Tab-separated table of C-alpha atoms in Angstrom:
chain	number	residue	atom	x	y	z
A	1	UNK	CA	61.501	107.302	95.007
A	2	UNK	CA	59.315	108.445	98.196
A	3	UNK	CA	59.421	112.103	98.538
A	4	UNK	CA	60.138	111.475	102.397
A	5	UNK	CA	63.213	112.759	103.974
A	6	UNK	CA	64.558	109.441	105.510
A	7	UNK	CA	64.308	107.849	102.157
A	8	UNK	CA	66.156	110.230	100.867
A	9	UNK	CA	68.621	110.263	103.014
A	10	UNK	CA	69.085	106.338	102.740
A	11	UNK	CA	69.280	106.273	99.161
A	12	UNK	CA	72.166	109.141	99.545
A	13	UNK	CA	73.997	106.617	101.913
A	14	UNK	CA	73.808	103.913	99.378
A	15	UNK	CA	75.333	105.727	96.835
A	16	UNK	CA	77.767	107.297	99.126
A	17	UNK	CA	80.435	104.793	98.807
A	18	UNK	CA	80.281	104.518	95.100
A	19	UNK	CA	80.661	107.991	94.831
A	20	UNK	CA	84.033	108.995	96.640
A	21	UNK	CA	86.019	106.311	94.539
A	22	UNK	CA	85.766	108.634	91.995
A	23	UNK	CA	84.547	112.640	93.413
A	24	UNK	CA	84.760	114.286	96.402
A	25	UNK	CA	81.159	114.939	97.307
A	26	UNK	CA	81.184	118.529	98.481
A	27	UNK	CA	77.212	118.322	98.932
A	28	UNK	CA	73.978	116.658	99.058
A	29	UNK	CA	70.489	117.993	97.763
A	30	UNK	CA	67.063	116.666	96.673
A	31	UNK	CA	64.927	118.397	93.958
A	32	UNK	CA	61.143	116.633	93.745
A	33	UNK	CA	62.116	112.921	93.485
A	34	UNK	CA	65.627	113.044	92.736
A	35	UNK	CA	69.094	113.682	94.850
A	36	UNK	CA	71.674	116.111	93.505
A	37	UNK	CA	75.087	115.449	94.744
A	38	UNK	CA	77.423	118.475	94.049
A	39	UNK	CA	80.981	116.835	93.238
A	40	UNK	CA	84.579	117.692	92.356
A	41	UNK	CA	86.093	115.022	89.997
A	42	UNK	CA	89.511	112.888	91.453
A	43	UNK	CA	90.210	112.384	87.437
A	44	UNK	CA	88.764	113.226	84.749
A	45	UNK	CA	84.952	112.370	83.755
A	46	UNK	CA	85.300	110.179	80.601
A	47	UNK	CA	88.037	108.139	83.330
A	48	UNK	CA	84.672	107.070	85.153
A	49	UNK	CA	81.462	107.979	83.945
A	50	UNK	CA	80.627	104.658	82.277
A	51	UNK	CA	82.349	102.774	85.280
A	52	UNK	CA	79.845	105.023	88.078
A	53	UNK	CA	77.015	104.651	86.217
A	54	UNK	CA	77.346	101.006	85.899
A	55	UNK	CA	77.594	100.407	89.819
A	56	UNK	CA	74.858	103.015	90.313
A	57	UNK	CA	72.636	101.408	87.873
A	58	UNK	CA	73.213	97.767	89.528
A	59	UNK	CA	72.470	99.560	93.257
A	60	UNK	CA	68.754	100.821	91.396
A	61	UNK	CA	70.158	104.483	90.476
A	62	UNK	CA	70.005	106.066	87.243
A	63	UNK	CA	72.865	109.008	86.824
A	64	UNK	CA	72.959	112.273	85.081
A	65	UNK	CA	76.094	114.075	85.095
A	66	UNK	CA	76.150	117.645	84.433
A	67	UNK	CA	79.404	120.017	84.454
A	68	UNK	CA	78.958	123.831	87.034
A	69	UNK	CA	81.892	125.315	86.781
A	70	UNK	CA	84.842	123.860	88.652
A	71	UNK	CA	82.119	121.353	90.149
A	72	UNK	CA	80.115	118.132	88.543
A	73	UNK	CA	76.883	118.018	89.457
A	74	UNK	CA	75.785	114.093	89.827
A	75	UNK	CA	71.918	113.821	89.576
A	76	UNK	CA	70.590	110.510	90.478
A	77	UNK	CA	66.795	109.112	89.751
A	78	UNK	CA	65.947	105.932	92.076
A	79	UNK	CA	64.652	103.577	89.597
A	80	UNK	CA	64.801	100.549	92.296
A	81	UNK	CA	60.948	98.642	91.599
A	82	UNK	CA	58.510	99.963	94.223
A	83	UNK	CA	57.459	95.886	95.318
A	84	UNK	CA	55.890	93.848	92.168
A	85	UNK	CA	54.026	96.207	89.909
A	86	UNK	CA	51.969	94.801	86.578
A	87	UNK	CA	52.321	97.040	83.813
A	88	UNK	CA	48.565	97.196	83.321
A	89	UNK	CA	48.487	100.178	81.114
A	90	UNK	CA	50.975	98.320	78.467
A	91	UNK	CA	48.675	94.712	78.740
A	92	UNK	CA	45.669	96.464	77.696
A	93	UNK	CA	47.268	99.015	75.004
A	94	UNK	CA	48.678	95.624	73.459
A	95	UNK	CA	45.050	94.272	73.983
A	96	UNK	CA	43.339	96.769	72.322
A	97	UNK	CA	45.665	97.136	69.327
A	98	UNK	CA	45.472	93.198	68.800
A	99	UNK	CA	41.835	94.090	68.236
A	100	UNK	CA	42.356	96.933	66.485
A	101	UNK	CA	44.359	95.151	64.136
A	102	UNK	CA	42.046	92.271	63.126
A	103	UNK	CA	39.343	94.534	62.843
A	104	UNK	CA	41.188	96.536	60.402
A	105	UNK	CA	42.057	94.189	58.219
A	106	UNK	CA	39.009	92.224	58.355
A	107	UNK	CA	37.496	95.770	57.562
A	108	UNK	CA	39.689	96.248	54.114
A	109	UNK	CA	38.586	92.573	53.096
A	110	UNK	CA	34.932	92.387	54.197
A	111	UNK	CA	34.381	96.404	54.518
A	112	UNK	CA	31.137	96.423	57.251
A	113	UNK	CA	30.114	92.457	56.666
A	114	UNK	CA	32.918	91.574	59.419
A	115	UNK	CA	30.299	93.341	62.088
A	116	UNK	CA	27.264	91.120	60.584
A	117	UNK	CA	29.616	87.960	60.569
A	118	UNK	CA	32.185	87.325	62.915
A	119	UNK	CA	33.773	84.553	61.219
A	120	UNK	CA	35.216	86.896	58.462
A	121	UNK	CA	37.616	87.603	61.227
A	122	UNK	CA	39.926	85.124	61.225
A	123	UNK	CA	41.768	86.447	57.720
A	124	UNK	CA	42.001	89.626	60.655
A	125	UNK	CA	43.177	87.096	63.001
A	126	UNK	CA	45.919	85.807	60.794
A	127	UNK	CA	46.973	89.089	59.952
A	128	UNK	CA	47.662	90.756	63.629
A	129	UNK	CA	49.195	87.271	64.740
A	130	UNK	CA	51.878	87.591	61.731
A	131	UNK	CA	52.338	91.059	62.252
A	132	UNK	CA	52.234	91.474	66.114
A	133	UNK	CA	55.581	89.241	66.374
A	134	UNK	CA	57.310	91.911	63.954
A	135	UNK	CA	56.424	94.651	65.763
A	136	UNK	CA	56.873	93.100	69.173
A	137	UNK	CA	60.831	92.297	68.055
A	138	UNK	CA	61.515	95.858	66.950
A	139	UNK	CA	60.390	97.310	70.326
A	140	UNK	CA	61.878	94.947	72.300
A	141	UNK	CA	65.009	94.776	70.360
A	142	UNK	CA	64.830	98.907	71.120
A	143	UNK	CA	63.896	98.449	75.330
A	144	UNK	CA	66.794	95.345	75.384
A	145	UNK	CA	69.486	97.582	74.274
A	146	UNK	CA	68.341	100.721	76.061
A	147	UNK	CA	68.551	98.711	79.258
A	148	UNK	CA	72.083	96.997	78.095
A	149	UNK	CA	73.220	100.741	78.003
A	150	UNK	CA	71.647	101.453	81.913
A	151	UNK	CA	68.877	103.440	80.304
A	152	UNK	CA	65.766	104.255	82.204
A	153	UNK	CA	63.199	103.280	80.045
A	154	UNK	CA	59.663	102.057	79.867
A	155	UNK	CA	58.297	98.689	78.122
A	156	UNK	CA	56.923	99.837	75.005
A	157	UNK	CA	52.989	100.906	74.991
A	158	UNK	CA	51.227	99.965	71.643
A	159	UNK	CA	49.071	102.327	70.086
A	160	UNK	CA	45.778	101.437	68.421
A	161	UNK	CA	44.277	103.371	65.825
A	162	UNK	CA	41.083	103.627	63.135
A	163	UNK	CA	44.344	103.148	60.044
A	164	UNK	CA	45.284	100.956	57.225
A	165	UNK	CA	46.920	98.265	59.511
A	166	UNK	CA	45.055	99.077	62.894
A	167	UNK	CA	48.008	100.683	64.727
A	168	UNK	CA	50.534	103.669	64.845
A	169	UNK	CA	52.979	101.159	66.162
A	170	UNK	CA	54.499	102.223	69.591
A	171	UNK	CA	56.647	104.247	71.978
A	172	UNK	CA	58.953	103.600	74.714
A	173	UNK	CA	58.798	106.351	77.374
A	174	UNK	CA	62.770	106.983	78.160
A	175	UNK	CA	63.059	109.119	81.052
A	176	UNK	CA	67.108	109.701	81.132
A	177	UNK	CA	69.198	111.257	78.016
A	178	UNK	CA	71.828	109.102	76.156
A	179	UNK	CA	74.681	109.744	77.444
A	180	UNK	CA	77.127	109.140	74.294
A	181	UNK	CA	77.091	108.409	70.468
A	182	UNK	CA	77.503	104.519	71.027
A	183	UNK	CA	74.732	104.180	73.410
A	184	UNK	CA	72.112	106.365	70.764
A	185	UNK	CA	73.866	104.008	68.159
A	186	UNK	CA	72.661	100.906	69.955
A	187	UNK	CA	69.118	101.973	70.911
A	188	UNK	CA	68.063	103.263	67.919
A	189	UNK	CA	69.743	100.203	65.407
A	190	UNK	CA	68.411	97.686	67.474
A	191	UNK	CA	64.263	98.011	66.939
A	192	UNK	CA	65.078	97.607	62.781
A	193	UNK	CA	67.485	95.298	62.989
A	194	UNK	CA	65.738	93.239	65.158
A	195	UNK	CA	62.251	93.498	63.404
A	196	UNK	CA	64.109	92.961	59.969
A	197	UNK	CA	64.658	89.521	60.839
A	198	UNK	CA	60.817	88.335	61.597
A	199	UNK	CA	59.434	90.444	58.575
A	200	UNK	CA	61.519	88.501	55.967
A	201	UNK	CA	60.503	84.921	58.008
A	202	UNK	CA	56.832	86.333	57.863
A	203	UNK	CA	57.149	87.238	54.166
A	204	UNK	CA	58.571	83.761	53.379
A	205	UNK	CA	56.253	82.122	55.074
A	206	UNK	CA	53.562	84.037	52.945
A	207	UNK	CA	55.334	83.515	49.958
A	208	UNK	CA	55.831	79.773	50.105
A	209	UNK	CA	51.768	79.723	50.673
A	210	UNK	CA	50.815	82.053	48.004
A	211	UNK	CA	47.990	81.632	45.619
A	212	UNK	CA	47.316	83.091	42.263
A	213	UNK	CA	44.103	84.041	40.205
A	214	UNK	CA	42.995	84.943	37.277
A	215	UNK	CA	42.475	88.614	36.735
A	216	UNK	CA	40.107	87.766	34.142
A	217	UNK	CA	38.019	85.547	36.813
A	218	UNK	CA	37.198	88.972	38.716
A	219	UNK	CA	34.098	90.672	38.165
A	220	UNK	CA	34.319	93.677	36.446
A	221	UNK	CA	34.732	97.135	38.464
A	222	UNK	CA	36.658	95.134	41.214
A	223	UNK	CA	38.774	97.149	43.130
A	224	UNK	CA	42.307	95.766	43.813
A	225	UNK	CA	44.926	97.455	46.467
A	226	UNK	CA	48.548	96.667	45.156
A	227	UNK	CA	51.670	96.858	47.224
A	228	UNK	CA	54.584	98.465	46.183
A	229	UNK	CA	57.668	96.385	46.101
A	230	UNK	CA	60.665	96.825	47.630
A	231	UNK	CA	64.181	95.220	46.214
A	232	UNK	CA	64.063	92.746	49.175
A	233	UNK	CA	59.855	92.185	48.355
A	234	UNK	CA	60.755	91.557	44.899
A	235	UNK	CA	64.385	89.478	45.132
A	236	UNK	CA	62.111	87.415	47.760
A	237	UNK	CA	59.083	86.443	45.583
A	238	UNK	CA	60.951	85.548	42.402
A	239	UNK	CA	63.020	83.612	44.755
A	240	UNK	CA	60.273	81.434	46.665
A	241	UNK	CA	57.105	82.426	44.369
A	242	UNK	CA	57.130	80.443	40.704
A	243	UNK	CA	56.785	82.589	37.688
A	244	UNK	CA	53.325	84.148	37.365
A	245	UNK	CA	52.005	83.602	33.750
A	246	UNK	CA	50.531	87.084	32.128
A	247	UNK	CA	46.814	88.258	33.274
A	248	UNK	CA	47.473	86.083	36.539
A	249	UNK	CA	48.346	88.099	39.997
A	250	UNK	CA	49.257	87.378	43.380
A	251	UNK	CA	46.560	87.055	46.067
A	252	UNK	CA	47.385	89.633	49.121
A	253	UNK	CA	47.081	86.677	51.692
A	254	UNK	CA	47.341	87.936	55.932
A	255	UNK	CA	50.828	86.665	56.175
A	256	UNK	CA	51.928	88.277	53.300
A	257	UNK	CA	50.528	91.809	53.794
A	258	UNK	CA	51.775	91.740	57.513
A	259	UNK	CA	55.584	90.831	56.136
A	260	UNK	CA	55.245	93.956	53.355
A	261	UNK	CA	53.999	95.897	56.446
A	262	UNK	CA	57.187	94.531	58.429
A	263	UNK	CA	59.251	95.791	55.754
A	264	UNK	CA	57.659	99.230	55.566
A	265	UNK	CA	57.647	100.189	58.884
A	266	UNK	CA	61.773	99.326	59.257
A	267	UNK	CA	61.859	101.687	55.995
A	268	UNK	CA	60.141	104.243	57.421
A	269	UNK	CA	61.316	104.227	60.762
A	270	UNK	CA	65.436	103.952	59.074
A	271	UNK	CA	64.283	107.207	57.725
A	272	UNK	CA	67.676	109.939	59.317
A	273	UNK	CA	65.440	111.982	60.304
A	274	UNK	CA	65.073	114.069	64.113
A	275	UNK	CA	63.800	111.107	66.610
A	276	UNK	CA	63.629	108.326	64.566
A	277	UNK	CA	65.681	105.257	64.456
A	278	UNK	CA	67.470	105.966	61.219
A	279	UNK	CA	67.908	109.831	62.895
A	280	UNK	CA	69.715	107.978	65.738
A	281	UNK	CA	71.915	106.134	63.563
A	282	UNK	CA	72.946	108.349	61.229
A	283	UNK	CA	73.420	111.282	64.062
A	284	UNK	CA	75.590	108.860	65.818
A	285	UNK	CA	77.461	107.991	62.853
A	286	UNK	CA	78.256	111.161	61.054
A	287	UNK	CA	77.442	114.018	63.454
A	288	UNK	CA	74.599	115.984	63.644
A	289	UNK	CA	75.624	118.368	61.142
A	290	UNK	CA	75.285	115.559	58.368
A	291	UNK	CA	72.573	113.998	59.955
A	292	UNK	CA	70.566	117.402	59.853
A	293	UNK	CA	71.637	117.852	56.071
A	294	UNK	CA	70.168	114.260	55.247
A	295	UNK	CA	66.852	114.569	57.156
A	296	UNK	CA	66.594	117.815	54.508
A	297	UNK	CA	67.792	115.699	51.780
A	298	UNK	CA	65.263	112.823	52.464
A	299	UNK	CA	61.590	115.397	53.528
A	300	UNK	CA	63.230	117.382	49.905
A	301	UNK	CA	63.055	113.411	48.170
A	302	UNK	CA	59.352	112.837	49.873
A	303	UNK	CA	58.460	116.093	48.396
A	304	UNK	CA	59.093	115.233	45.046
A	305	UNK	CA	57.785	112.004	45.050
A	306	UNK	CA	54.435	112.685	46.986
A	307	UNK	CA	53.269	113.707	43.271
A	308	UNK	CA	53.467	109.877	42.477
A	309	UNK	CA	51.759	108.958	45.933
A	310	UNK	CA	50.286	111.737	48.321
A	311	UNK	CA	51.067	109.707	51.303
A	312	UNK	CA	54.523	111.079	51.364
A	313	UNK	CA	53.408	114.293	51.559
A	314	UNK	CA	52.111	113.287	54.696
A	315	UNK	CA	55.241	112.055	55.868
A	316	UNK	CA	57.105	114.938	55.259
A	317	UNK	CA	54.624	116.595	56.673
A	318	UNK	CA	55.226	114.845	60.128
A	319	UNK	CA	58.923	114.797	59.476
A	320	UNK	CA	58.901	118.567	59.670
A	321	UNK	CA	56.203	119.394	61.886
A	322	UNK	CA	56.202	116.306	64.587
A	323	UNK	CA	59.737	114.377	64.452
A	324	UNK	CA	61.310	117.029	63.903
A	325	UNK	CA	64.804	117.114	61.638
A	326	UNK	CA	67.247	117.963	64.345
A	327	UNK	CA	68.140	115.775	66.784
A	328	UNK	CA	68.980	116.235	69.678
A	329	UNK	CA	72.682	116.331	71.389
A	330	UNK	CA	73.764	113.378	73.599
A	331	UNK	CA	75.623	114.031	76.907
A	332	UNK	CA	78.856	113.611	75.560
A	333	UNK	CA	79.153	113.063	71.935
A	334	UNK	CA	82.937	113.390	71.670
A	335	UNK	CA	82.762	109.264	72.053
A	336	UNK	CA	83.284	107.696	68.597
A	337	UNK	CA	81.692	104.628	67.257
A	338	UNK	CA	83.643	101.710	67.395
A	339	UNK	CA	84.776	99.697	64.148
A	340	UNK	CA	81.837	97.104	64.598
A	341	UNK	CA	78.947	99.908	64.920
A	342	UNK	CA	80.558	101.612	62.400
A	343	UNK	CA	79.975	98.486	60.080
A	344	UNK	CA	76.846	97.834	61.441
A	345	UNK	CA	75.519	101.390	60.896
A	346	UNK	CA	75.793	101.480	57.224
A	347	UNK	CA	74.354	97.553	57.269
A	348	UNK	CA	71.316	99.466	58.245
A	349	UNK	CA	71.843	102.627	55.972
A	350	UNK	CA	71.613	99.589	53.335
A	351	UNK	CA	68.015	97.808	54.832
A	352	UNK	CA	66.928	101.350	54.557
A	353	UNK	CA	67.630	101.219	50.292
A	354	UNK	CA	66.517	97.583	49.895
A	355	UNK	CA	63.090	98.152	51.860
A	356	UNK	CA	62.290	101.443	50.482
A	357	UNK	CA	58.888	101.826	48.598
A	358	UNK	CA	58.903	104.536	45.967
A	359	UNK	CA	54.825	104.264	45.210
A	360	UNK	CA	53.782	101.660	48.783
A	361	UNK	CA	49.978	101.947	47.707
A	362	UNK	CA	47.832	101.671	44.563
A	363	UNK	CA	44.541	101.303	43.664
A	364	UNK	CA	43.206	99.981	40.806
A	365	UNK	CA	39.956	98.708	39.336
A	366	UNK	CA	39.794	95.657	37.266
A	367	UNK	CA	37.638	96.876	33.598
């Protein structure tokens, strides 16, 4: 919102008339970008919060409501588009992590040849356009529901980065709270169930293309990296994949690699812990003083087995130290789940079992 005066005093008509349906606006301030109405309720909040913020949100207002005593304070962030703006920043984030990507995985296949030869890039290629649409459908899946629930949130910025699969994913910059359990429900179950869905069609895909060698064919002191498997990895290959005779293995083709990635990152991020969509879901669902005793439960599990792969050491690590374990109230978390997100909520507690990875990463060396 402009910082002038008269705009601020036209966006406080606007809302105006939405506002005395419901309070009886004692007073009008503006702090930085945002107006503070000072308001007594005519009923009681929970009567109209959901109903206000709704007509707010359609006249280009997010609301915060906040309790002072005997008063409500109603603070109100303009989020009405400033005249066509390209979200630059985002295009060339999602740019640069395409690249990232294929370079990456052209890297693990070719190591430095890729730089001598560009045409080793198109197994890199294949990769980031199979795993790109996986990715793209969890954050959207995240933004769509935020902005269902009248959230103020960003589009998602894509991170690139010098790792295994040439990104750290992505965030979504939300600049309002949730207001109740439902709404953190629907934000955070959304980006894994929605990114579920392309994985498995990825994997498939993969799958019904595989190819299989001889171990025997491989030179000797060849070094192999093997994915872990989770139950719906595993159920899916023997399913699509025929049987694969003894000293034969299963090539690690683009498609299929960006699938098992699919898979791994809805594991991870189903994880209950602090900020995290499985933190959401379970915080929502049981409480935060449950969902605080299973982030402990799960960063005690990673412990244990980070002496069978390091990695999770890491990610305890970050669980700890960056997520966090705790998460955060909502503004009014005495709303219960409904039946369906109820059901729906330990649908995902159950993706969360069938894609988790006990060992994700091995290296061996054929002798």
């Amino acid at each position: 919102m402009p910082d002038n005066n008269e705009e601020l005093r036209k966006a406080g008509k606007l809302l105006y008339p939405i506002f005395r349906e419901y309070v009886a606006v004692e007073a009008i301030y503006h702090r930085g970008e945002d107006l503070i109405f000072k308001t007594v309720p005519k009923v009681p909040l929970e009567d109209f919060q959901d109903k206000l913020s709704k007509q707010a949100f359609e006249a280009g207002f997010y609301l915060a409501f906040f309790q002072d005593g005997d008063s409500l304070l109603i603070v109100a962030k303009d989020i009405r588009p400033q005249g066509t703006k390209i979200p630059w920043l985002n295009i060339l984030l999602f740019v640069l992590t395409l690249a990232s990507m294929i370079i990456a995985y052209g890297y693990i296949k070719y190591e430095s040849e890729i730089f001598r030869d560009f045409g080793l890039m198109a197994e890199g290629i294949k990769f980031a356009l199979a795993l790109m649409p996986i990715l793209l459908f969890h954050e959207f899946g995240h933004y769509l529901a935020a902005r269902r629930n009248k959230a103020d949130v960003s589009l998602p910025y894509f991170i690139p980065a010098p790792t295994l699969i040439g990104t750290l994913g992505a965030i979504i910059k939300s600049r309002s709270p949730f207001k109740t359990r439902r709404e953190l429900f629907d934000v955070g179950a959304a980006g894994p169930l929605a990114g579920f869905v392309p994985a498995v069609i990825i994997l498939a895909i993969g799958f019904s293309n595989a190819q299989i060698i001889n171990i025997g064919d491989q030179p000797l002191g060849t070094g192999h990296l093997l994915m872990g498997q989770s139950l719906v990895y595993y159920f899916l290959k023997i399913l699509i994949v025929p049987p694969i005779p003894e000293g034969y293995t299963l090539i690690m083709s683009p498609t299929i690699f960006a699938g098992w990635v699919g898979l791994f990152v809805t594991m991870i991020n189903l994880m209950p812990v602090g900020q995290l969509d499985g933190g959401h879901i379970t915080y929502a669902l049981f409480g935060r003083k449950l969902q605080f005793y299973l982030a402990w439960i799960i960063v005690a599990g990673l412990v244990v087995m980070g002496f069978f792969w390091p990695g999770w050491f890491v990610w305890g690590f970050l669980a700890v130290v960056i997520i966090k374990l705790k998460h955060p109230p909502t503004m009014n978390d005495e709303v219960e789940l409904d039946q369906k997100r109820v059901i729906l909520g330990w649908v995902s507690i159950a993706l969360f079992i069938l894609t988790f990875i006990p060992i994700p990463l091995k290296f061996v060396i054929v002798q």
